[in-house]
Every structure is written in C-alpha cells, then in structure tokens.
mmCIF file of C-alpha atoms in Angstrom:
data_model
loop_
_atom_site.group_PDB
_atom_site.id
_atom_site.type_symbol
_atom_site.label_atom_id
_atom_site.label_comp_id
_atom_site.label_asym_id
_atom_site.label_seq_id
_atom_site.Cartn_x
_atom_site.Cartn_y
_atom_site.Cartn_z
ATOM 1 C CA MET A 937 -18.121 -31.053 -15.278
ATOM 2 C CA ALA A 938 -16.218 -29.875 -18.247
ATOM 3 C CA ILE A 939 -17.245 -29.827 -21.091
ATOM 4 C CA VAL A 940 -15.336 -28.651 -23.876
ATOM 5 C CA LEU A 941 -16.465 -29.173 -28.326
ATOM 6 C CA THR A 942 -16.511 -27.925 -30.830
ATOM 7 C CA ARG A 943 -19.924 -28.284 -33.988
ATOM 8 C CA GLU A 944 -19.779 -28.049 -37.167
ATOM 9 C CA LEU A 945 -23.380 -26.162 -38.972
ATOM 10 C CA LEU A 946 -24.758 -29.214 -41.155
ATOM 11 C CA TYR A 947 -28.417 -27.507 -40.959
ATOM 12 C CA SER A 948 -29.529 -23.755 -40.742
ATOM 13 C CA PRO A 949 -33.420 -22.657 -42.097
ATOM 14 C CA GLU A 950 -32.362 -19.434 -43.164
ATOM 15 C CA ASP A 951 -28.796 -17.734 -43.681
ATOM 16 C CA VAL A 952 -25.452 -19.592 -42.464
ATOM 17 C CA THR A 953 -25.003 -16.065 -40.753
ATOM 18 C CA ARG A 954 -28.307 -16.893 -38.980
ATOM 19 C CA SER A 955 -26.784 -19.783 -36.546
ATOM 20 C CA SER A 956 -24.863 -17.316 -34.915
ATOM 21 C CA PRO A 957 -26.431 -15.848 -31.974
ATOM 22 C CA PHE A 958 -25.848 -12.895 -32.301
ATOM 23 C CA PHE A 959 -27.881 -12.400 -35.015
ATOM 24 C CA TRP A 960 -30.922 -13.957 -31.976
ATOM 25 C CA ALA A 961 -29.447 -11.247 -29.980
ATOM 26 C CA PHE A 962 -29.560 -8.927 -32.367
ATOM 27 C CA ARG A 963 -33.353 -9.584 -33.979
ATOM 28 C CA LYS A 964 -34.134 -9.320 -29.681
ATOM 29 C CA ALA A 965 -32.891 -6.091 -30.298
ATOM 30 C CA PHE A 966 -34.815 -4.903 -33.721
ATOM 31 C CA PRO A 967 -37.652 -7.288 -33.579
ATOM 32 C CA ASP A 968 -39.090 -4.973 -36.134
ATOM 33 C CA GLU A 969 -36.466 -3.730 -38.417
ATOM 34 C CA SER A 970 -34.406 -7.000 -38.201
ATOM 35 C CA ASP A 971 -35.948 -8.856 -41.124
ATOM 36 C CA GLN A 972 -36.429 -6.819 -43.492
ATOM 37 C CA ILE A 973 -32.420 -5.671 -42.844
ATOM 38 C CA PHE A 974 -31.486 -9.086 -43.503
ATOM 39 C CA ASP A 975 -34.005 -9.583 -46.297
ATOM 40 C CA ILE A 976 -31.979 -7.555 -48.269
ATOM 41 C CA THR A 977 -28.762 -8.141 -47.110
ATOM 42 C CA ASP A 978 -29.624 -12.327 -47.702
ATOM 43 C CA ALA A 979 -30.714 -10.616 -51.311
ATOM 44 C CA ILE A 980 -27.152 -10.113 -52.181
ATOM 45 C CA PRO A 981 -26.426 -12.886 -54.973
ATOM 46 C CA ALA A 982 -22.940 -15.267 -54.936
ATOM 47 C CA PRO A 983 -20.535 -14.931 -55.968
ATOM 48 C CA ILE A 984 -21.015 -11.519 -54.629
ATOM 49 C CA LYS A 985 -21.723 -12.497 -51.008
ATOM 50 C CA GLU A 986 -21.047 -16.296 -50.243
ATOM 51 C CA VAL A 987 -21.259 -17.674 -46.576
ATOM 52 C CA GLY A 988 -19.981 -20.587 -44.696
ATOM 53 C CA PRO A 989 -18.484 -23.127 -43.170
ATOM 54 C CA ALA A 990 -20.043 -21.963 -39.670
ATOM 55 C CA ASN A 991 -17.915 -23.264 -36.638
ATOM 56 C CA GLN A 992 -19.193 -23.327 -33.006
ATOM 57 C CA HIS A 993 -16.715 -24.242 -30.090
ATOM 58 C CA ILE A 994 -18.387 -24.020 -26.762
ATOM 59 C CA ASP A 995 -16.073 -24.497 -23.543
ATOM 60 C CA LEU A 996 -18.984 -25.174 -20.057
ATOM 61 C CA GLU A 997 -18.332 -26.171 -16.789
ATOM 62 C CA VAL A 998 -21.602 -27.164 -14.980
ATOM 63 C CA SER A 999 -21.832 -27.651 -11.631
ATOM 64 C CA ASN A 1000 -22.070 -30.893 -9.583
ATOM 65 C CA ASP A 1001 -26.347 -30.972 -9.076
ATOM 66 C CA GLY A 1002 -26.318 -29.435 -12.555
ATOM 67 C CA ARG A 1003 -28.107 -26.145 -11.995
ATOM 68 C CA SER A 1004 -25.713 -24.047 -12.882
ATOM 69 C CA ALA A 1005 -23.336 -23.222 -15.852
ATOM 70 C CA SER A 1006 -20.543 -20.854 -16.608
ATOM 71 C CA GLY A 1007 -17.830 -21.158 -19.604
ATOM 72 C CA SER A 1008 -17.223 -19.299 -23.150
ATOM 73 C CA PHE A 1009 -18.970 -19.474 -26.055
ATOM 74 C CA VAL A 1010 -17.371 -18.446 -30.470
ATOM 75 C CA SER A 1011 -18.826 -18.479 -33.479
ATOM 76 C CA ARG A 1012 -16.870 -18.505 -36.327
ATOM 77 C CA VAL A 1013 -18.748 -17.823 -40.066
ATOM 78 C CA LYS A 1014 -16.656 -17.366 -43.134
ATOM 79 C CA VAL A 1015 -18.058 -14.535 -45.139
ATOM 80 C CA ALA A 1016 -16.562 -14.006 -48.697
ATOM 81 C CA THR A 1017 -17.186 -11.671 -51.031
ATOM 82 C CA LEU A 1018 -16.997 -10.149 -54.763
ATOM 83 C CA GLY A 1019 -15.984 -13.557 -55.948
ATOM 84 C CA GLY A 1020 -13.443 -14.841 -52.699
ATOM 85 C CA MET A 1021 -11.867 -11.555 -53.181
ATOM 86 C CA ALA A 1022 -12.123 -11.080 -49.848
ATOM 87 C CA THR A 1023 -13.047 -13.211 -47.000
ATOM 88 C CA SER A 1024 -12.657 -13.347 -43.138
ATOM 89 C CA ILE A 1025 -14.020 -15.151 -40.145
ATOM 90 C CA MET A 1026 -17.018 -13.607 -38.200
ATOM 91 C CA THR A 1027 -16.331 -14.188 -34.969
ATOM 92 C CA THR A 1028 -18.625 -13.635 -32.012
ATOM 93 C CA ARG A 1029 -17.678 -14.548 -28.711
ATOM 94 C CA ALA A 1030 -20.463 -15.027 -25.646
ATOM 95 C CA SER A 1031 -20.148 -15.850 -22.147
ATOM 96 C CA ILE A 1032 -22.042 -19.174 -21.262
ATOM 97 C CA VAL A 1033 -23.414 -17.391 -17.717
ATOM 98 C CA GLY A 1034 -26.255 -19.709 -16.901
ATOM 99 C CA VAL A 1035 -28.780 -23.323 -17.654
ATOM 100 C CA GLU A 1036 -31.988 -23.121 -18.541
ATOM 101 C CA GLY A 1037 -33.956 -26.270 -17.726
ATOM 102 C CA LEU A 1038 -32.277 -29.605 -18.315
ATOM 103 C CA ASP A 1039 -32.044 -28.545 -22.301
ATOM 104 C CA GLY A 1040 -31.217 -24.520 -22.340
ATOM 105 C CA ILE A 1041 -27.438 -22.434 -21.950
ATOM 106 C CA ARG A 1042 -28.532 -18.763 -21.426
ATOM 107 C CA LEU A 1043 -25.505 -16.780 -23.571
ATOM 108 C CA ARG A 1044 -24.470 -13.714 -23.244
ATOM 109 C CA ILE A 1045 -22.736 -11.872 -26.467
ATOM 110 C CA GLU A 1046 -19.969 -10.240 -25.471
ATOM 111 C CA SER A 1047 -18.049 -9.112 -28.717
ATOM 112 C CA THR A 1048 -17.937 -9.399 -32.551
ATOM 113 C CA LYS A 1049 -14.954 -8.909 -35.329
ATOM 114 C CA PRO A 1050 -13.333 -10.124 -38.856
ATOM 115 C CA GLU A 1051 -10.943 -12.817 -37.808
ATOM 116 C CA GLU A 1052 -8.570 -14.056 -40.624
ATOM 117 C CA SER A 1053 -9.185 -11.345 -42.835
ATOM 118 C CA THR A 1054 -7.464 -11.418 -46.598
ATOM 119 C CA ILE A 1055 -7.888 -8.079 -46.912
ATOM 120 C CA LEU A 1056 -5.518 -7.494 -43.876
ATOM 121 C CA GLU A 1057 -3.087 -10.009 -44.606
ATOM 122 C CA LYS A 1058 -2.541 -8.362 -47.987
ATOM 123 C CA LEU A 1059 -1.516 -5.131 -46.637
ATOM 124 C CA GLY A 1060 1.742 -7.306 -44.908
ATOM 125 C CA PRO A 1061 2.996 -6.488 -41.680
ATOM 126 C CA PRO A 1062 0.508 -3.393 -40.914
ATOM 127 C CA GLY A 1063 -2.259 -5.499 -42.054
ATOM 128 C CA GLU A 1064 -1.457 -7.967 -39.644
ATOM 129 C CA PHE A 1065 -0.799 -5.152 -36.347
ATOM 130 C CA LEU A 1066 -4.507 -4.186 -37.314
ATOM 131 C CA SER A 1067 -5.800 -7.450 -37.413
ATOM 132 C CA THR A 1068 -3.684 -9.019 -33.868
ATOM 133 C CA ASN A 1069 -4.842 -5.628 -32.374
ATOM 134 C CA ALA A 1070 -7.655 -3.809 -33.314
ATOM 135 C CA PRO A 1071 -10.446 -4.334 -30.605
ATOM 136 C CA PRO A 1072 -13.318 -6.021 -31.349
ATOM 137 C CA PHE A 1073 -16.662 -4.288 -31.517
ATOM 138 C CA PRO A 1074 -18.322 -4.627 -27.447
ATOM 139 C CA SER A 1075 -22.264 -5.714 -29.657
ATOM 140 C CA GLY A 1076 -23.448 -7.126 -26.416
ATOM 141 C CA ASP A 1077 -23.375 -3.979 -24.646
ATOM 142 C CA ALA A 1078 -24.346 -2.043 -28.225
ATOM 143 C CA LEU A 1079 -27.568 -4.092 -28.138
ATOM 144 C CA GLU A 1080 -27.869 -3.849 -24.364
ATOM 145 C CA GLN A 1081 -27.898 0.226 -25.194
ATOM 146 C CA VAL A 1082 -30.871 -0.786 -28.527
ATOM 147 C CA ALA A 1083 -32.508 -2.586 -26.239
ATOM 148 C CA PRO A 1084 -31.577 -3.769 -22.230
ATOM 149 C CA GLY A 1085 -31.832 -7.609 -21.935
ATOM 150 C CA SER A 1086 -31.230 -8.098 -25.325
ATOM 151 C CA SER A 1087 -27.811 -9.586 -24.873
ATOM 152 C CA GLU A 1088 -28.377 -12.785 -23.684
ATOM 153 C CA VAL A 1089 -29.864 -14.936 -25.410
ATOM 154 C CA VAL A 1090 -31.130 -19.060 -24.966
ATOM 155 C CA MET A 1091 -29.657 -21.630 -26.251
ATOM 156 C CA ARG A 1092 -31.628 -25.055 -26.627
ATOM 157 C CA THR A 1093 -30.730 -28.513 -27.771
ATOM 158 C CA THR A 1094 -32.977 -31.179 -28.345
ATOM 159 C CA PHE A 1095 -31.173 -33.313 -29.771
ATOM 160 C CA CYS A 1096 -27.722 -34.926 -28.660
ATOM 161 C CA ASP A 1097 -25.509 -37.883 -29.496
ATOM 162 C CA GLU A 1098 -21.811 -38.358 -30.272
ATOM 163 C CA GLY A 1099 -22.147 -37.402 -33.316
ATOM 164 C CA LEU A 1100 -25.103 -35.148 -33.569
ATOM 165 C CA ARG A 1101 -26.783 -31.771 -31.730
ATOM 166 C CA ILE A 1102 -29.969 -29.849 -32.465
ATOM 167 C CA SER A 1103 -30.485 -26.710 -31.437
ATOM 168 C CA ARG A 1104 -33.021 -24.043 -31.446
ATOM 169 C CA ASN A 1105 -32.898 -20.360 -30.660
ATOM 170 C CA GLU A 1106 -35.317 -20.727 -27.314
ATOM 171 C CA ASP A 1107 -37.034 -16.952 -29.161
ATOM 172 C CA ARG A 1108 -38.079 -19.229 -32.869
ATOM 173 C CA PHE A 1109 -37.736 -22.532 -31.643
ATOM 174 C CA SER A 1110 -39.530 -23.769 -34.942
ATOM 175 C CA GLU A 1111 -35.880 -23.593 -37.211
ATOM 176 C CA PRO A 1112 -33.687 -26.130 -36.206
ATOM 177 C CA PHE A 1113 -29.888 -25.719 -36.095
ATOM 178 C CA VAL A 1114 -27.902 -29.035 -36.703
ATOM 179 C CA TRP A 1115 -24.648 -29.206 -35.762
ATOM 180 C CA ARG A 1116 -21.702 -32.612 -35.956
ATOM 181 C CA ARG A 1117 -19.575 -33.061 -34.160
ATOM 182 C CA LYS A 1118 -16.054 -31.521 -35.406
ATOM 183 C CA ALA A 1119 -13.228 -32.332 -32.130
ATOM 184 C CA PHE A 1120 -13.991 -32.681 -28.572
ATOM 185 C CA GLY A 1121 -11.356 -30.901 -26.421
ATOM 186 C CA SER A 1122 -9.649 -32.174 -23.514
ATOM 187 C CA SER A 1123 -13.089 -32.228 -20.608
ATOM 188 C CA ASP A 1124 -13.885 -34.885 -17.814
ATOM 189 C CA PHE A 1125 -17.052 -35.695 -19.773
ATOM 190 C CA GLU A 1126 -17.591 -38.586 -22.249
ATOM 191 C CA ILE A 1127 -20.864 -39.651 -24.456
#
C-alpha cells in the first residue's frame, strides 16, 4: 500500500525548526549540548531571524501485512534572516527504514541542504549553478560519526484523520507537533 501526502505545521511546542527530524537526531548525537545550542539560536530576535512555514512530504510504501515500510521523508522549513533579505528553505531528507508498532515510522536522516536561497538567486546564473549542483550536507553520516545510531529517529503518530495529524518524537513524547493536510499525492490509500 502506498501513501503519499504533504502536511503543513500548525503547532510546535518549541521553535518551528525542531519539527524537522534532523533536530531530533541532533539531540541524540549531542544530548548534553543541544539544548544550550538551541537556546542561543532561539534567542535571536525577529527580524534578524524568522522561521516558518514548515512542511513535510511523506512517500510511504507499507507491506501488505503492515510489518515493514520504506519510502522517503522530506522536511522543509523556511528560514529568513536580516529582515527577510536572505531566505532559504532548509531541507532535510530522510529514508523511511521501517515501522515501529502500529503508530511509528523509523526515519534515517540522510542529508540537509539550504534550497531556494535568495542570496544565490541574486547572483544570477552562477548562483543558480551553485544551488543546483552543490551537494547536500551528509548530515546523517556526520551524526553517526558523533554517536552511532543517532541518525535514526522514530516519529509516532498519535492522532490522524483526513485533515490533521499529531506526531511526536519518540524521545520527547510529551511534545506534540500538529500538522494539517496540504495535499495527497497519488496513492492507493484513502482516509
């Protein structure tokens, strides 16, 4: 069974960037330092730094017996700096490497890359070339170098209907993220 959908973040218990599973994995790799780092970046005031919207795109293939899954997961968070003079979409790509019980999918962080950078756009053709051809940062492999196993996280879905989904980082279960359906792609799954 295939499920393809896109969701937009409505609520985050902390900075919108933390809806990206990259930051869940970052916390696993740097458990003692991550909150201190986040406190510094979160304290940067608007208009110097503004964040949002955030979107997730999930392309999930589930086995007929529901015991295994594969697919891709893309998190896209808009980040603007300097009063909007410089913006980009911070894009984290992950592989869906399995299911965890009835409500979880295991994600393996693959890469992170700023996309749609207005700074690069202002450079014209050379900026377009850089944007298109610069490889993404292998954030999953980098996290694994720091702490083996840290590049894998589990996203639990505790509520889902045709319009809303509440998901949680398994390691910080008390902090829900609320998403609304933006679009369904072509799939053989209907709610």
